[in-house]
Amino acid sequence: MSLPALRTFEQRIERQLRLLELRKTIIERNIGRQIRLFERKRDNIGKKIEEQARLFERKRGIRLDDEVRFIRSWLERPLTIGAVTPSGKMLARAMARYVDPRSNGPVVELGPGTGPVTEALVQAGVAPSRLVLVEFNPAFCRILRARYPEATLVQGDAYSLRRLLETLLLQPAAAVVSGLPLVTKPIRMRLRLIRDAFDLMMPGAPFVQFTYSVASPLPRRLGGFSVEASERIWMNIPPARVWVYRKI
Ligand SMILES: C[S@@+](CC[C@H](N)C(=O)[O-])C[C@H]1O[C@@H](n2cnc3c(N)ncnc32)[C@H](O)[C@@H]1O
């Protein structure tokens, strides 16, 4: 290729590169604008829901603090929270029923949120000092710390259960009760969690999990544990079922 032809070629390439750069900047700017728009919309929806809840509280003379906090957390991280409102009393009681209050050892709760299941466990006779609460969300941790000062609160990722509890538990757990939105995680992670939980529990102790989905959140066919399910609890919003797994 002659020198002038090479220069023309170079200039053409440079022009293409500048055009590409320009397009990239425009796309980045558009994406940024969309994200800001989405965040503004999300915040407005959050504020509207809070306003409605406050109005409702004033009219009915009740307090919806937990619900409002829950909704706010759900708007920020929908997949992590997994539910728009805390569990109702019926579901919380149904979960607590699977824990024998006369058993020995700690009772571990994963994802206690604002504490409806924790409350049901205490009401069912589990001493708060036996509770080990593993919660990710700092706002929920503050609530739990104030409500259950005798319980052991671990602010961390429940999917790292072994690392979090291995040295903390002085004896095998009598039960693990989970409100985690398990179905949002890959099967591999769910199985690792339940295996880690079984290693921290006494033989035959229950791993209690609720879910809104129709099927068991842990595949029955993989074996190694027994599976039991409650009736669907229609009085919960949305209706839910409690699944109980025990290591065979
Ligand atoms: C569906 S809510 C259930 C809350 C409460 N147990 C109830 O029944 O209302 C799920 C809870 O799990 C917590 N969570 C989600 N992922 C977690 C994780 N990896 N480690 C610890 N907590 C987690 C959320 O912050 C939330 O409090």
Coordinates of C-alpha atoms and ligand atoms in Angstrom, one line a residue:
M1 CA 0.0 0.0 0.0
S2 CA 1.3 3.5 -0.9
L3 CA 2.0 6.0 1.8
P4 CA -1.0 8.3 0.9
A5 CA -3.3 5.3 0.8
L6 CA -2.0 4.2 4.2
R7 CA -2.7 7.7 5.7
T8 CA -6.2 7.7 4.3
F9 CA -6.8 4.2 5.8
E10 CA -5.5 5.4 9.1
Q11 CA -7.7 8.5 9.1
R12 CA -10.7 6.3 8.3
I13 CA -9.9 4.0 11.2
E14 CA -9.5 6.9 13.5
R15 CA -12.8 8.4 12.4
Q16 CA -14.5 5.1 13.1
L17 CA -12.9 4.9 16.5
R18 CA -14.0 8.4 17.4
L19 CA -17.5 7.5 16.3
L20 CA -17.5 4.4 18.4
E21 CA -16.3 6.4 21.4
L22 CA -19.0 8.9 20.9
R23 CA -21.7 6.1 20.6
K24 CA -20.3 4.5 23.8
T25 CA -20.6 7.8 25.7
I26 CA -24.1 8.3 24.5
I27 CA -25.1 4.7 25.5
E28 CA -23.5 5.2 28.9
R29 CA -25.3 8.5 29.4
N30 CA -28.6 6.9 28.4
I31 CA -28.1 3.9 30.8
G32 CA -27.2 6.3 33.6
R33 CA -30.3 8.4 32.9
Q34 CA -32.5 5.2 32.9
I35 CA -31.0 4.0 36.2
R36 CA -31.6 7.5 37.8
L37 CA -35.1 7.5 36.5
F38 CA -35.8 4.0 37.9
E39 CA -34.3 4.9 41.3
R40 CA -36.5 8.1 41.4
K41 CA -39.6 6.1 40.5
R42 CA -38.7 3.4 43.1
D43 CA -38.2 6.1 45.8
N44 CA -41.5 7.8 44.9
I45 CA -43.4 4.4 45.0
G46 CA -41.7 3.8 48.4
K47 CA -42.8 7.2 49.7
K48 CA -46.3 6.7 48.5
I49 CA -46.6 3.3 50.1
E50 CA -45.2 4.8 53.4
E51 CA -47.7 7.7 53.2
Q52 CA -50.6 5.3 52.6
A53 CA -49.4 3.1 55.5
R54 CA -49.2 6.1 57.8
L55 CA -52.7 7.3 56.7
F56 CA -54.0 3.8 57.4
E57 CA -52.3 3.8 60.9
R58 CA -53.8 7.2 61.8
K59 CA -57.3 6.1 60.6
R60 CA -57.3 2.8 62.4
G61 CA -55.3 3.9 65.4
I62 CA -52.7 1.1 64.9
R63 CA -49.0 1.0 64.2
L64 CA -47.5 -0.6 61.1
D65 CA -43.9 0.1 61.8
D66 CA -42.6 -3.4 61.0
E67 CA -44.6 -3.5 57.7
V68 CA -43.3 -0.1 56.6
R69 CA -39.7 -1.1 57.4
F70 CA -40.2 -4.4 55.6
I71 CA -41.6 -2.7 52.5
R72 CA -38.8 -0.2 52.4
S73 CA -36.2 -3.0 52.6
W74 CA -38.1 -5.0 50.0
L75 CA -38.0 -2.0 47.6
E76 CA -34.3 -1.7 48.1
R77 CA -33.5 -5.4 47.7
P78 CA -36.5 -7.4 46.5
L79 CA -34.7 -10.7 45.9
T80 CA -32.9 -10.7 49.3
I81 CA -35.9 -9.9 51.3
G82 CA -38.1 -12.2 49.3
A83 CA -41.4 -11.0 50.8
V84 CA -43.3 -7.7 50.8
T85 CA -44.6 -8.0 54.4
P86 CA -43.5 -9.9 57.5
S87 CA -45.0 -13.4 58.0
G88 CA -48.4 -13.5 59.6
K89 CA -49.1 -15.0 63.1
M90 CA -50.5 -18.2 61.7
L91 CA -47.5 -19.0 59.6
A92 CA -45.1 -18.0 62.4
R93 CA -46.9 -20.3 64.9
A94 CA -46.9 -23.1 62.3
M95 CA -43.1 -22.8 62.1
A96 CA -42.6 -22.6 65.8
R97 CA -44.8 -25.7 66.3
Y98 CA -42.0 -27.9 64.8
V99 CA -39.5 -26.8 67.5
D100 CA -39.7 -28.7 70.8
P101 CA -39.3 -26.1 73.6
R102 CA -38.1 -28.9 76.0
S103 CA -35.2 -29.8 73.8
N104 CA -31.7 -28.8 74.7
G105 CA -29.3 -26.6 72.8
P106 CA -29.5 -23.4 70.7
V107 CA -32.3 -22.7 68.3
V108 CA -31.0 -21.0 65.2
E109 CA -33.2 -18.7 63.1
L110 CA -32.0 -17.7 59.6
G111 CA -33.5 -14.5 58.2
P112 CA -35.6 -13.5 61.2
G113 CA -36.4 -10.1 59.6
T114 CA -38.5 -8.0 62.1
G115 CA -39.0 -11.1 64.2
P116 CA -42.5 -12.6 63.8
V117 CA -41.2 -16.2 63.9
T118 CA -38.8 -15.3 66.7
E119 CA -41.8 -14.0 68.7
A120 CA -43.8 -17.2 68.0
L121 CA -40.8 -19.3 69.2
V122 CA -40.6 -17.3 72.4
Q123 CA -44.4 -17.6 72.8
A124 CA -44.1 -21.3 72.3
G125 CA -41.7 -21.5 75.2
V126 CA -38.2 -21.3 73.7
A127 CA -36.1 -19.1 76.0
P128 CA -34.8 -16.0 74.2
S129 CA -31.3 -16.8 75.5
R130 CA -31.3 -20.0 73.4
L131 CA -31.9 -18.1 70.2
V132 CA -29.2 -17.5 67.7
L133 CA -30.5 -15.0 65.0
V134 CA -28.7 -14.7 61.7
E135 CA -29.8 -11.7 59.8
F136 CA -28.2 -9.8 56.9
N137 CA -30.1 -6.5 56.9
P138 CA -28.7 -3.9 59.4
A139 CA -32.1 -2.2 59.9
F140 CA -33.7 -5.5 60.9
C141 CA -30.7 -6.3 63.2
R142 CA -31.3 -3.0 65.1
I143 CA -34.9 -4.0 65.7
L144 CA -34.0 -7.6 66.8
R145 CA -31.3 -6.3 69.1
A146 CA -33.8 -4.0 70.8
R147 CA -36.5 -6.7 71.0
Y148 CA -34.5 -9.7 72.0
P149 CA -31.5 -8.4 74.0
E150 CA -30.9 -11.9 75.5
A151 CA -30.6 -13.6 72.1
T152 CA -27.3 -14.0 70.2
L153 CA -27.5 -11.8 67.1
V154 CA -25.2 -12.6 64.2
Q155 CA -25.2 -9.9 61.4
G156 CA -24.0 -11.9 58.4
D157 CA -24.7 -14.0 55.4
A158 CA -26.6 -17.2 56.4
Y159 CA -25.2 -19.0 53.3
S160 CA -21.9 -18.9 55.1
L161 CA -23.4 -20.7 58.1
R162 CA -20.5 -23.0 58.9
R163 CA -18.1 -20.1 59.1
L164 CA -20.5 -18.0 61.1
L165 CA -21.6 -20.6 63.7
E166 CA -18.9 -23.3 63.9
T167 CA -17.1 -21.7 66.8
L168 CA -20.1 -19.8 68.2
L169 CA -22.3 -22.8 69.0
L170 CA -21.2 -24.5 72.2
Q171 CA -23.5 -27.5 71.6
P172 CA -25.4 -28.9 68.6
A173 CA -28.5 -26.9 67.7
A174 CA -31.9 -28.2 68.6
A175 CA -33.4 -26.8 65.4
V176 CA -32.8 -24.4 62.5
V177 CA -35.7 -22.3 61.5
S178 CA -35.4 -20.5 58.2
G179 CA -37.2 -17.5 56.7
L180 CA -34.7 -17.1 53.9
P181 CA -36.1 -16.8 50.4
L182 CA -34.3 -20.1 49.5
V183 CA -35.9 -20.4 46.1
T184 CA -34.1 -17.3 44.8
K185 CA -30.8 -19.2 45.2
P186 CA -29.4 -21.9 43.0
I187 CA -30.1 -25.5 44.2
R188 CA -26.3 -26.0 44.8
M189 CA -26.3 -23.2 47.4
R190 CA -29.5 -24.4 49.0
L191 CA -28.1 -27.9 49.4
R192 CA -24.8 -26.6 50.8
L193 CA -26.8 -24.5 53.4
I194 CA -28.9 -27.5 54.6
R195 CA -25.8 -29.8 54.8
D196 CA -24.0 -27.2 56.8
A197 CA -27.0 -26.8 59.0
F198 CA -27.3 -30.6 59.6
D199 CA -23.6 -30.6 60.6
L200 CA -24.4 -28.0 63.3
M201 CA -27.5 -29.8 64.6
M202 CA -28.3 -32.8 66.7
P203 CA -29.3 -36.0 64.9
G204 CA -32.9 -35.9 63.9
A205 CA -33.3 -32.1 64.7
P206 CA -35.6 -30.2 62.3
F207 CA -34.6 -27.7 59.6
V208 CA -37.8 -25.7 59.3
Q209 CA -38.4 -23.7 56.2
F210 CA -41.4 -21.8 54.8
T211 CA -42.0 -21.0 51.2
Y212 CA -44.7 -19.5 49.1
S213 CA -43.9 -21.8 46.1
V214 CA -45.9 -25.0 45.5
A215 CA -42.9 -27.4 45.5
S216 CA -40.4 -28.2 48.2
P217 CA -37.6 -25.6 48.1
L218 CA -35.1 -28.6 48.4
P219 CA -35.4 -31.4 45.9
R220 CA -36.7 -34.5 47.6
R221 CA -35.2 -36.9 45.2
L222 CA -31.6 -36.0 46.2
G223 CA -32.2 -38.0 49.4
G224 CA -30.2 -38.0 52.6
F225 CA -33.0 -36.3 54.5
S226 CA -36.6 -36.9 55.4
V227 CA -39.2 -34.4 54.2
E228 CA -42.5 -33.4 55.9
A229 CA -44.9 -30.6 54.8
S230 CA -47.6 -28.7 56.6
E231 CA -51.0 -27.9 55.1
R232 CA -51.0 -24.7 53.0
I233 CA -51.5 -21.7 55.4
W234 CA -54.2 -19.7 53.5
M235 CA -54.4 -17.0 56.2
N236 CA -50.9 -15.8 55.3
I237 CA -50.4 -13.2 52.6
P238 CA -49.3 -14.8 50.3
P239 CA -50.4 -18.3 51.4
A240 CA -47.4 -20.4 52.4
R241 CA -46.4 -23.9 53.4
V242 CA -43.9 -25.0 56.0
W243 CA -41.4 -27.7 55.0
V244 CA -39.4 -29.7 57.6
Y245 CA -36.2 -31.6 56.7
R246 CA -34.4 -34.0 59.0
K247 CA -31.1 -35.8 58.3
I248 CA -31.7 -39.6 58.0
Ligands
LIG1 C1 -38.9 -13.5 53.5 S1 -38.1 -12.5 54.7 C2 -38.6 -13.4 56.2 C3 -38.5 -12.6 57.4 C4 -39.2 -13.2 58.7 N1 -38.6 -14.4 59.0 C5 -40.6 -13.3 58.4 O1 -41.1 -14.5 58.4 O2 -41.3 -12.3 58.3 C6 -36.4 -13.0 54.5 C7 -35.4 -12.5 55.5 O3 -34.2 -13.1 55.3 C8 -33.2 -12.1 55.3 N2 -32.1 -12.6 54.5 C9 -32.1 -12.8 53.1 N3 -30.9 -13.3 52.7 C10 -30.1 -13.5 53.8 C11 -28.8 -14.0 54.0 N4 -28.1 -14.4 53.0 N5 -28.4 -14.0 55.2 C12 -29.1 -13.6 56.3 N6 -30.4 -13.1 56.2 C13 -30.9 -13.0 54.9 C14 -33.8 -10.9 54.8 O4 -33.1 -9.7 55.2 C15 -35.2 -11.0 55.4 O5 -35.2 -10.5 56.7

